mmCIF file of C-alpha atoms in Angstrom:
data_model
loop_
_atom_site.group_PDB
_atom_site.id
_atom_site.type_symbol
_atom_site.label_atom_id
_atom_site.label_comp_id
_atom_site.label_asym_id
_atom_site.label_seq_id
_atom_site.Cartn_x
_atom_site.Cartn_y
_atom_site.Cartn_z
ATOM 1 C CA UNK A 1 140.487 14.037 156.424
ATOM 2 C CA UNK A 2 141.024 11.407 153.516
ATOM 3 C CA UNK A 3 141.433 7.455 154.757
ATOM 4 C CA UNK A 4 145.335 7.119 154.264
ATOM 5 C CA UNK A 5 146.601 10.589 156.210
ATOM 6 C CA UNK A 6 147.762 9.873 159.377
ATOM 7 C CA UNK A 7 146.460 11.651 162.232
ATOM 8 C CA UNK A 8 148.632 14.105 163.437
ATOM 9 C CA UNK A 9 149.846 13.994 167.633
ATOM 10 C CA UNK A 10 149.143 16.668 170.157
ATOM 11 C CA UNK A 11 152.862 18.192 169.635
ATOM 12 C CA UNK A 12 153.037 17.865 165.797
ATOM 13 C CA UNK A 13 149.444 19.689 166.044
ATOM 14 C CA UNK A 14 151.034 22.970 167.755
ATOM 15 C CA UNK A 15 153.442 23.309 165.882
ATOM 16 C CA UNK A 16 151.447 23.455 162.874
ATOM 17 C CA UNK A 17 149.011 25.842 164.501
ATOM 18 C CA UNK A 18 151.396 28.048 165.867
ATOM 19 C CA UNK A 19 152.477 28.713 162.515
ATOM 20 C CA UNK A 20 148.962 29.251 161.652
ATOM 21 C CA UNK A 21 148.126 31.887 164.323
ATOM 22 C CA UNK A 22 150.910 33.875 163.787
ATOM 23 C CA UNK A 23 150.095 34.202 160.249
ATOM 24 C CA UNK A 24 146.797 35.798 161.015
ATOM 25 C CA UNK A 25 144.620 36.294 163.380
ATOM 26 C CA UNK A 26 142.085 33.305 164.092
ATOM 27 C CA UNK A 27 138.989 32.461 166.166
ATOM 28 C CA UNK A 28 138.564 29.494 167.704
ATOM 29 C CA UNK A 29 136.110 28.315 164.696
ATOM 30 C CA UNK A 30 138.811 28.739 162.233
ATOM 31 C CA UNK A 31 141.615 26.917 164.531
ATOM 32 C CA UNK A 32 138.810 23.495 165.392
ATOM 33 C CA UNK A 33 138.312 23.554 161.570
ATOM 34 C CA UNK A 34 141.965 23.291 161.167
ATOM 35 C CA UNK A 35 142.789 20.219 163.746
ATOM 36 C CA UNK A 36 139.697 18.384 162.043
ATOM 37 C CA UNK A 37 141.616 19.059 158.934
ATOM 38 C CA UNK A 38 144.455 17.549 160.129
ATOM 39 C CA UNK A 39 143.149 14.536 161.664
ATOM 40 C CA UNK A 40 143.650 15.907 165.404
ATOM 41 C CA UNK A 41 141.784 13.713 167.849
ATOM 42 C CA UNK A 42 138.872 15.817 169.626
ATOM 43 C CA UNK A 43 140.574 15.334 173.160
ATOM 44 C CA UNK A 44 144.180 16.214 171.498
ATOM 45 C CA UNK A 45 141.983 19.188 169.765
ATOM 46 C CA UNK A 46 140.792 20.961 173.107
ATOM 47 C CA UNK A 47 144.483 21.077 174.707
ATOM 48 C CA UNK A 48 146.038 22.335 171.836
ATOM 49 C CA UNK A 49 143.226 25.515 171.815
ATOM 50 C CA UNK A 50 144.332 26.145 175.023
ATOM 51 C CA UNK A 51 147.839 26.149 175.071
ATOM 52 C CA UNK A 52 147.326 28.329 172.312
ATOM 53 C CA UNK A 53 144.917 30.528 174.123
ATOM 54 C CA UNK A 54 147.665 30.286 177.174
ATOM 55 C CA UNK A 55 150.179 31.175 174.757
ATOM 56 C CA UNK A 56 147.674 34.417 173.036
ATOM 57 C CA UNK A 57 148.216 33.274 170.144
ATOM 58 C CA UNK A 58 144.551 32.830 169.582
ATOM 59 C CA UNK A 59 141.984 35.399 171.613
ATOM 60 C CA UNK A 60 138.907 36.192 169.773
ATOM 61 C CA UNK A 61 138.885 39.488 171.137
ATOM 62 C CA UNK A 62 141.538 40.348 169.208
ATOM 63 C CA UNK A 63 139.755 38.600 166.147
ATOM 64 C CA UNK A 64 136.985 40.061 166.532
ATOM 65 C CA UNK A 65 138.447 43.688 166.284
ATOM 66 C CA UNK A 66 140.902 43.048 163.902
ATOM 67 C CA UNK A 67 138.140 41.425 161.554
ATOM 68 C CA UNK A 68 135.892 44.161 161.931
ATOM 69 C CA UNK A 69 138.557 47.202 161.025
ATOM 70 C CA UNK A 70 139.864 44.688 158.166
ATOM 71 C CA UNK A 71 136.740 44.470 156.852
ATOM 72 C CA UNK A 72 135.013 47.436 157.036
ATOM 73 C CA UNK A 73 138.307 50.044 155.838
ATOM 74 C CA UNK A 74 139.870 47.495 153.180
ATOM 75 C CA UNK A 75 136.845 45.737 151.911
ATOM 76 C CA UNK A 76 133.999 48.184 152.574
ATOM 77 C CA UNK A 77 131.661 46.061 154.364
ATOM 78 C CA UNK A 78 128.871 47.721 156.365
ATOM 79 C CA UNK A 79 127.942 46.543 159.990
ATOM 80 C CA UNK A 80 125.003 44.615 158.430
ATOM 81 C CA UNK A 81 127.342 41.976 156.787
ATOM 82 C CA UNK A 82 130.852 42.209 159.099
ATOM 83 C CA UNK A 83 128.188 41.060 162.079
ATOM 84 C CA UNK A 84 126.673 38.241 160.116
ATOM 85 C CA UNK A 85 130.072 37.054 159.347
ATOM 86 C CA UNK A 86 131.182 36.948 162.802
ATOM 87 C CA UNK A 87 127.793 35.310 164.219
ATOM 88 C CA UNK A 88 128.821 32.397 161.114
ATOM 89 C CA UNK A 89 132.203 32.130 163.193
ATOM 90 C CA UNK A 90 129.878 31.508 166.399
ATOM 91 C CA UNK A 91 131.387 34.227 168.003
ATOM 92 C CA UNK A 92 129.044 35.948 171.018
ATOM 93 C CA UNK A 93 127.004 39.132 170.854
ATOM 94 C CA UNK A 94 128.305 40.547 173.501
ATOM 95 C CA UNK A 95 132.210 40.198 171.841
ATOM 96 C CA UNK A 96 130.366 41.514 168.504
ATOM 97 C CA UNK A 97 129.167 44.003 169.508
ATOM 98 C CA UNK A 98 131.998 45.340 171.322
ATOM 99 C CA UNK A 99 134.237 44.813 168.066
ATOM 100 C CA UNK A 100 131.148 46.563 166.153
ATOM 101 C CA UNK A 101 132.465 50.072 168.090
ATOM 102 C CA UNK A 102 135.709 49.675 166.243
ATOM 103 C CA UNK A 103 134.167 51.400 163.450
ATOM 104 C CA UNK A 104 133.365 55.365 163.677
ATOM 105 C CA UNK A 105 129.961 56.591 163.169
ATOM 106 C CA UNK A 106 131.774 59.314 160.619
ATOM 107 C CA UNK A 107 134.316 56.938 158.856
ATOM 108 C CA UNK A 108 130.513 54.694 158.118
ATOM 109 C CA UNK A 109 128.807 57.786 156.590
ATOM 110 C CA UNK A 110 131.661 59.070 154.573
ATOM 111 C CA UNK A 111 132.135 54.850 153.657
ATOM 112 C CA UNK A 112 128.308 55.131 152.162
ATOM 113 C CA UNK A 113 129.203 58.471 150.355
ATOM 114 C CA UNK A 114 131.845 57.286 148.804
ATOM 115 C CA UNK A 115 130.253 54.255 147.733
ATOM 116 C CA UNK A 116 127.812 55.570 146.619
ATOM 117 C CA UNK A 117 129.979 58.084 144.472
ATOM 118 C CA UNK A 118 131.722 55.071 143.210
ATOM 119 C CA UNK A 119 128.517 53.517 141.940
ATOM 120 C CA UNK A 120 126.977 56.505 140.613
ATOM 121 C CA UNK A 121 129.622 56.772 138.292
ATOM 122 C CA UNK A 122 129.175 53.938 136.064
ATOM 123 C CA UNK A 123 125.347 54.289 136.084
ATOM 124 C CA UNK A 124 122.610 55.949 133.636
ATOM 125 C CA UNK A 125 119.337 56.014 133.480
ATOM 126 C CA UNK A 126 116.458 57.913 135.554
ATOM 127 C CA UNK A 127 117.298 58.607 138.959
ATOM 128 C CA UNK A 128 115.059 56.231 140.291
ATOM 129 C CA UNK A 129 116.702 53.313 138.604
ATOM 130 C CA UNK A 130 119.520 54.853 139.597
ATOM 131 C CA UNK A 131 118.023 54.834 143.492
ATOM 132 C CA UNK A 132 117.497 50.987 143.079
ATOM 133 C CA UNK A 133 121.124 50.044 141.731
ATOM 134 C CA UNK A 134 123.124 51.844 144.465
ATOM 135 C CA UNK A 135 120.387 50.216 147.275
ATOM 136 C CA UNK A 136 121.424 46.891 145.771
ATOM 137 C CA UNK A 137 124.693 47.566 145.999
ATOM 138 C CA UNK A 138 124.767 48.753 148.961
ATOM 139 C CA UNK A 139 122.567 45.935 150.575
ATOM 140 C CA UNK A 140 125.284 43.335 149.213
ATOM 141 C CA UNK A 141 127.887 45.486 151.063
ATOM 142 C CA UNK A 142 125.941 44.701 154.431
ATOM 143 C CA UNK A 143 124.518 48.580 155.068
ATOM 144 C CA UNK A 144 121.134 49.243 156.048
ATOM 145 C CA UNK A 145 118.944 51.143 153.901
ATOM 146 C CA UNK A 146 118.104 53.212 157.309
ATOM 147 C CA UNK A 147 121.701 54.182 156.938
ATOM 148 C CA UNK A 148 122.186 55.018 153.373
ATOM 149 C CA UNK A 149 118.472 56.099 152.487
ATOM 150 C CA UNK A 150 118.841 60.098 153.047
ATOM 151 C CA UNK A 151 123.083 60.203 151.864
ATOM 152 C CA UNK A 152 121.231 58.591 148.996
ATOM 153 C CA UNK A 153 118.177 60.649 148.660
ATOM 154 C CA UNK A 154 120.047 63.916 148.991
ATOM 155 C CA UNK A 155 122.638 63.003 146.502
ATOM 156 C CA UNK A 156 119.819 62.184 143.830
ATOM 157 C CA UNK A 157 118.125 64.963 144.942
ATOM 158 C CA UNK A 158 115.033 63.409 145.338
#
């Protein structure tokens, strides 16, 4: 918060992040980040999170799944990198995992073939430079090589 913003009161404050929650989903990470943005006290912080948690507005359940299907079917992520992402938004195993089971084992192996399709088609070379480039890519995606190594293998024919 710069020196000459004033500090916004409890009411003013949930307004503001009712607006906010509706426009997407949040977790609570997101929403603290937001009151410290906005000068909030810490005090003034805590009640609005619960009024909005009274209100559903914010339930990291609902994050948590929502994040995960977002992720994985519109951005491609694999579980390796969706998890990590959630553990940076200190949300618990427990909810992770749960959220983790949005994702079908067969939509994550048809994912991997298809990425690796994708990939395959701008590449040249020997197949085991080939073999490297789609593991990288793949990596930075957030799949395990455990996961992709025999789709891979058998669509090199190696």
């Amino acid at each position: 918060m710069s020196p000459s913003k004033e500090r916004l009161d409890k009411s003013e404050a949930l307004t503001k992040l009712r607006s906010y929650c509706n426009y997407r989903e949040r977790c609570h990470k997101e929403v603290q980040d937001k009151l410290y943005d906005l000068g909030v006290w810490k005090k003034d912080s805590e009640e609005v999170i619960m009024h909005l948690m009274d209100e559903n507005l914010l339930n990291e359940e609902r994050y948590a799944r929502s994040y995960v299907r977002g992720h994985f079917y519109n951005k491609d992520w694999g579980k390796g990198k969706i998890r990590y992402e959630l553990k940076r938004r200190f949300l618990h195993d427990k909810l992770i995992e749960m959220a983790m089971m949005e994702i079908e084992e067969d939509d994550y192996s048809k994912s991997i073939e298809k990425l690796i399709e994708k990939k395959l088609r701008g590449l040249t070379g020997n197949k085991w430079n080939q073999q490297q480039q789609v593991a990288k890519y793949l990596q930075g995606k957030g799949y395990h090589f455990s996961d992709f190594r025999g789709i891979l293998k058998t669509r090199l024919k190696l």
